[in-house]
mmCIF file of C-alpha atoms in Angstrom:
data_model
loop_
_atom_site.group_PDB
_atom_site.id
_atom_site.type_symbol
_atom_site.label_atom_id
_atom_site.label_comp_id
_atom_site.label_asym_id
_atom_site.label_seq_id
_atom_site.Cartn_x
_atom_site.Cartn_y
_atom_site.Cartn_z
ATOM 1 C CA UNK G 1 -14.905 70.632 34.967
ATOM 2 C CA UNK G 2 -12.578 70.189 37.748
ATOM 3 C CA UNK G 3 -15.243 69.567 40.270
ATOM 4 C CA UNK G 4 -16.808 66.643 38.123
ATOM 5 C CA UNK G 5 -13.625 64.457 38.869
ATOM 6 C CA UNK G 6 -13.838 64.826 42.626
ATOM 7 C CA UNK G 7 -17.552 65.840 42.760
ATOM 8 C CA UNK G 8 -18.853 65.852 46.254
ATOM 9 C CA UNK G 9 -16.457 63.036 47.467
ATOM 10 C CA UNK G 10 -14.602 65.143 50.100
ATOM 11 C CA UNK G 11 -17.906 66.261 51.600
ATOM 12 C CA UNK G 12 -19.902 63.108 51.111
ATOM 13 C CA UNK G 13 -18.685 61.383 54.186
ATOM 14 C CA UNK G 14 -19.546 64.277 56.532
ATOM 15 C CA UNK G 15 -23.059 64.566 54.857
ATOM 16 C CA UNK G 16 -23.574 60.782 55.350
ATOM 17 C CA UNK G 17 -22.392 60.967 58.988
ATOM 18 C CA UNK G 18 -24.938 63.638 59.610
ATOM 19 C CA UNK G 19 -27.549 61.140 58.325
ATOM 20 C CA UNK G 20 -26.393 58.539 60.857
ATOM 21 C CA UNK G 21 -24.241 56.461 58.555
ATOM 22 C CA UNK G 22 -21.528 54.366 60.187
ATOM 23 C CA UNK G 23 -17.968 55.017 58.874
ATOM 24 C CA UNK G 24 -17.625 51.504 57.543
ATOM 25 C CA UNK G 25 -20.664 52.012 55.261
ATOM 26 C CA UNK G 26 -19.287 55.350 54.199
ATOM 27 C CA UNK G 27 -15.940 53.810 53.280
ATOM 28 C CA UNK G 28 -17.713 51.053 51.399
ATOM 29 C CA UNK G 29 -19.669 53.266 49.158
ATOM 30 C CA UNK G 30 -16.688 55.520 48.508
ATOM 31 C CA UNK G 31 -14.550 52.388 47.752
ATOM 32 C CA UNK G 32 -17.229 50.992 45.258
ATOM 33 C CA UNK G 33 -16.868 54.407 43.372
ATOM 34 C CA UNK G 34 -13.046 54.180 43.500
ATOM 35 C CA UNK G 35 -12.813 50.685 42.153
ATOM 36 C CA UNK G 36 -15.334 51.344 39.448
ATOM 37 C CA UNK G 37 -13.265 54.418 38.363
ATOM 38 C CA UNK G 38 -10.088 52.421 38.219
ATOM 39 C CA UNK G 39 -11.602 49.526 36.223
ATOM 40 C CA UNK G 40 -13.046 51.902 33.503
ATOM 41 C CA UNK G 41 -10.302 54.224 33.092
ATOM 42 C CA UNK G 42 -8.311 52.414 30.320
ATOM 43 C CA UNK G 43 -11.471 51.261 28.418
ATOM 44 C CA UNK G 44 -12.917 54.787 28.695
ATOM 45 C CA UNK G 45 -9.777 56.170 27.197
ATOM 46 C CA UNK G 46 -9.705 53.634 24.405
ATOM 47 C CA UNK G 47 -13.499 54.407 23.625
ATOM 48 C CA UNK G 48 -12.875 58.201 23.483
ATOM 49 C CA UNK G 49 -9.924 57.792 21.254
ATOM 50 C CA UNK G 50 -11.971 55.874 18.706
ATOM 51 C CA UNK G 51 -15.162 58.090 18.776
ATOM 52 C CA UNK G 52 -15.903 61.242 16.731
ATOM 53 C CA UNK G 53 -18.186 62.378 19.475
ATOM 54 C CA UNK G 54 -15.685 63.314 22.077
ATOM 55 C CA UNK G 55 -17.788 66.170 23.523
ATOM 56 C CA UNK G 56 -20.363 63.667 24.624
ATOM 57 C CA UNK G 57 -17.780 62.051 27.026
ATOM 58 C CA UNK G 58 -17.660 65.562 28.789
ATOM 59 C CA UNK G 59 -21.396 66.066 28.771
ATOM 60 C CA UNK G 60 -22.138 62.484 30.233
ATOM 61 C CA UNK G 61 -20.015 63.144 33.273
ATOM 62 C CA UNK G 62 -21.808 66.473 33.559
ATOM 63 C CA UNK G 63 -25.098 64.761 33.585
ATOM 64 C CA UNK G 64 -23.862 62.128 36.043
ATOM 65 C CA UNK G 65 -22.699 64.787 38.326
ATOM 66 C CA UNK G 66 -26.116 66.497 38.310
ATOM 67 C CA UNK G 67 -27.961 63.335 38.783
ATOM 68 C CA UNK G 68 -25.742 62.011 41.488
ATOM 69 C CA UNK G 69 -26.024 65.155 43.452
ATOM 70 C CA UNK G 70 -29.849 65.067 43.223
ATOM 71 C CA UNK G 71 -30.040 61.435 43.928
ATOM 72 C CA UNK G 72 -28.085 61.735 47.118
ATOM 73 C CA UNK G 73 -30.071 64.680 48.358
ATOM 74 C CA UNK G 74 -33.238 62.702 47.765
ATOM 75 C CA UNK G 75 -32.234 59.421 49.278
ATOM 76 C CA UNK G 76 -29.515 58.234 51.636
ATOM 77 C CA UNK G 77 -30.062 54.540 50.968
ATOM 78 C CA UNK G 78 -26.912 52.602 50.900
ATOM 79 C CA UNK G 79 -27.392 51.079 47.374
ATOM 80 C CA UNK G 80 -28.656 54.335 45.927
ATOM 81 C CA UNK G 81 -25.685 56.224 47.248
ATOM 82 C CA UNK G 82 -23.295 53.438 46.279
ATOM 83 C CA UNK G 83 -24.788 53.416 42.614
ATOM 84 C CA UNK G 84 -24.494 57.114 42.459
ATOM 85 C CA UNK G 85 -20.781 56.912 43.442
ATOM 86 C CA UNK G 86 -20.105 54.123 40.841
ATOM 87 C CA UNK G 87 -21.812 56.214 38.036
ATOM 88 C CA UNK G 88 -19.867 59.486 39.188
ATOM 89 C CA UNK G 89 -16.575 57.532 39.307
ATOM 90 C CA UNK G 90 -17.166 56.094 35.859
ATOM 91 C CA UNK G 91 -18.053 59.448 34.466
ATOM 92 C CA UNK G 92 -15.050 61.100 36.190
ATOM 93 C CA UNK G 93 -12.762 58.445 34.608
ATOM 94 C CA UNK G 94 -13.932 59.499 31.212
ATOM 95 C CA UNK G 95 -13.566 63.251 31.622
ATOM 96 C CA UNK G 96 -9.766 63.427 31.660
ATOM 97 C CA UNK G 97 -9.119 61.474 28.438
ATOM 98 C CA UNK G 98 -12.155 63.324 26.828
ATOM 99 C CA UNK G 99 -10.669 66.753 27.609
ATOM 100 C CA UNK G 100 -7.233 65.534 26.509
ATOM 101 C CA UNK G 101 -8.642 64.237 23.220
ATOM 102 C CA UNK G 102 -10.701 67.402 22.636
ATOM 103 C CA UNK G 103 -7.547 69.474 23.361
ATOM 104 C CA UNK G 104 -5.507 67.580 20.931
ATOM 105 C CA UNK G 105 -8.218 67.688 18.292
ATOM 106 C CA UNK G 106 -8.425 71.438 18.712
ATOM 107 C CA UNK G 107 -4.717 72.579 18.853
ATOM 108 C CA UNK G 108 -3.010 69.586 17.219
ATOM 109 C CA UNK G 109 0.219 68.048 18.529
ATOM 110 C CA UNK G 110 2.217 71.326 18.124
ATOM 111 C CA UNK G 111 0.027 73.316 20.513
ATOM 112 C CA UNK G 112 -0.865 70.462 22.717
ATOM 113 C CA UNK G 113 1.757 70.948 25.509
ATOM 114 C CA UNK G 114 1.041 74.529 26.001
ATOM 115 C CA UNK G 115 -2.751 74.067 25.932
ATOM 116 C CA UNK G 116 -2.698 71.175 28.246
ATOM 117 C CA UNK G 117 -0.678 73.205 30.685
ATOM 118 C CA UNK G 118 -3.301 75.831 30.613
ATOM 119 C CA UNK G 119 -6.017 73.319 31.076
ATOM 120 C CA UNK G 120 -4.238 71.882 34.094
ATOM 121 C CA UNK G 121 -3.789 75.306 35.505
ATOM 122 C CA UNK G 122 -7.366 75.988 35.215
ATOM 123 C CA UNK G 123 -8.298 72.498 36.562
ATOM 124 C CA UNK G 124 -6.348 73.104 39.709
ATOM 125 C CA UNK G 125 -7.736 76.603 40.112
ATOM 126 C CA UNK G 126 -11.191 75.234 39.555
ATOM 127 C CA UNK G 127 -10.492 72.574 42.345
ATOM 128 C CA UNK G 128 -9.387 75.161 44.797
ATOM 129 C CA UNK G 129 -12.359 77.467 44.029
ATOM 130 C CA UNK G 130 -14.730 74.507 44.250
ATOM 131 C CA UNK G 131 -13.496 73.263 47.504
ATOM 132 C CA UNK G 132 -13.533 76.808 48.914
ATOM 133 C CA UNK G 133 -16.984 77.482 47.677
ATOM 134 C CA UNK G 134 -18.138 74.130 48.950
ATOM 135 C CA UNK G 135 -16.718 74.711 52.444
ATOM 136 C CA UNK G 136 -18.197 78.166 52.602
ATOM 137 C CA UNK G 137 -21.637 77.277 51.265
ATOM 138 C CA UNK G 138 -21.809 74.214 53.433
ATOM 139 C CA UNK G 139 -20.937 76.346 56.494
ATOM 140 C CA UNK G 140 -23.346 79.121 55.624
ATOM 141 C CA UNK G 141 -26.306 77.184 54.116
ATOM 142 C CA UNK G 142 -25.764 73.690 55.220
ATOM 143 C CA UNK G 143 -24.389 70.476 53.529
ATOM 144 C CA UNK G 144 -27.131 70.494 50.939
ATOM 145 C CA UNK G 145 -25.680 73.510 49.263
ATOM 146 C CA UNK G 146 -22.552 71.592 48.320
ATOM 147 C CA UNK G 147 -24.688 69.082 46.213
ATOM 148 C CA UNK G 148 -26.363 72.063 44.450
ATOM 149 C CA UNK G 149 -22.932 73.571 43.736
ATOM 150 C CA UNK G 150 -21.704 70.353 42.327
ATOM 151 C CA UNK G 151 -24.765 70.038 40.120
ATOM 152 C CA UNK G 152 -24.249 73.660 38.984
ATOM 153 C CA UNK G 153 -20.609 72.950 37.948
ATOM 154 C CA UNK G 154 -21.908 69.979 35.960
ATOM 155 C CA UNK G 155 -24.444 72.104 34.190
ATOM 156 C CA UNK G 156 -21.848 74.819 33.491
ATOM 157 C CA UNK G 157 -19.437 72.194 32.011
ATOM 158 C CA UNK G 158 -22.135 70.827 29.750
ATOM 159 C CA UNK G 159 -22.978 74.335 28.466
ATOM 160 C CA UNK G 160 -19.430 75.304 27.896
ATOM 161 C CA UNK G 161 -18.350 72.163 26.062
ATOM 162 C CA UNK G 162 -21.513 72.405 23.940
ATOM 163 C CA UNK G 163 -20.238 75.655 22.594
ATOM 164 C CA UNK G 164 -17.204 73.933 20.857
ATOM 165 C CA UNK G 165 -18.151 73.296 17.243
ATOM 166 C CA UNK G 166 -17.778 69.611 16.535
ATOM 167 C CA UNK G 167 -16.097 70.460 13.259
ATOM 168 C CA UNK G 168 -13.371 72.179 15.127
ATOM 169 C CA UNK G 169 -12.211 68.941 16.662
ATOM 170 C CA UNK G 170 -9.881 66.901 14.459
ATOM 171 C CA UNK G 171 -10.519 63.343 15.349
ATOM 172 C CA UNK G 172 -7.514 61.896 13.634
#
């Protein structure tokens, strides 16, 4: 799940430069995503707190990650890339509160600090592995491989969160 928050962001600029984009346009599409993410973080958290379908808010970012990776590979049109970054940022803003809510629902308040610590350790390890793999795959196979890796991380996250029984999550 770590890669769904940052996604391909660190490598997107390089990819777009290779497709003859100017730095100002790259900054603009990345800013569009950043602003969208900031604007929806609080509403996303409130929505997740109220829903009984918390896993859905991990699955949706996974789907957005897969789709955004595919869309950018297929078209480097400014508005398409911009919309993919907005969708990815909105989805990424939902994943943190969703994972927190699922964690709290699974282990309750008593076990939350310990489990959240584990979650964050794995999150950071996943970020390091994702960045390392992205760099390696990009160097060996080309920048397109990074998009496939990001999509694969999204699919893996969807599969793993789907294995959590909904009845195991206490929504109170």
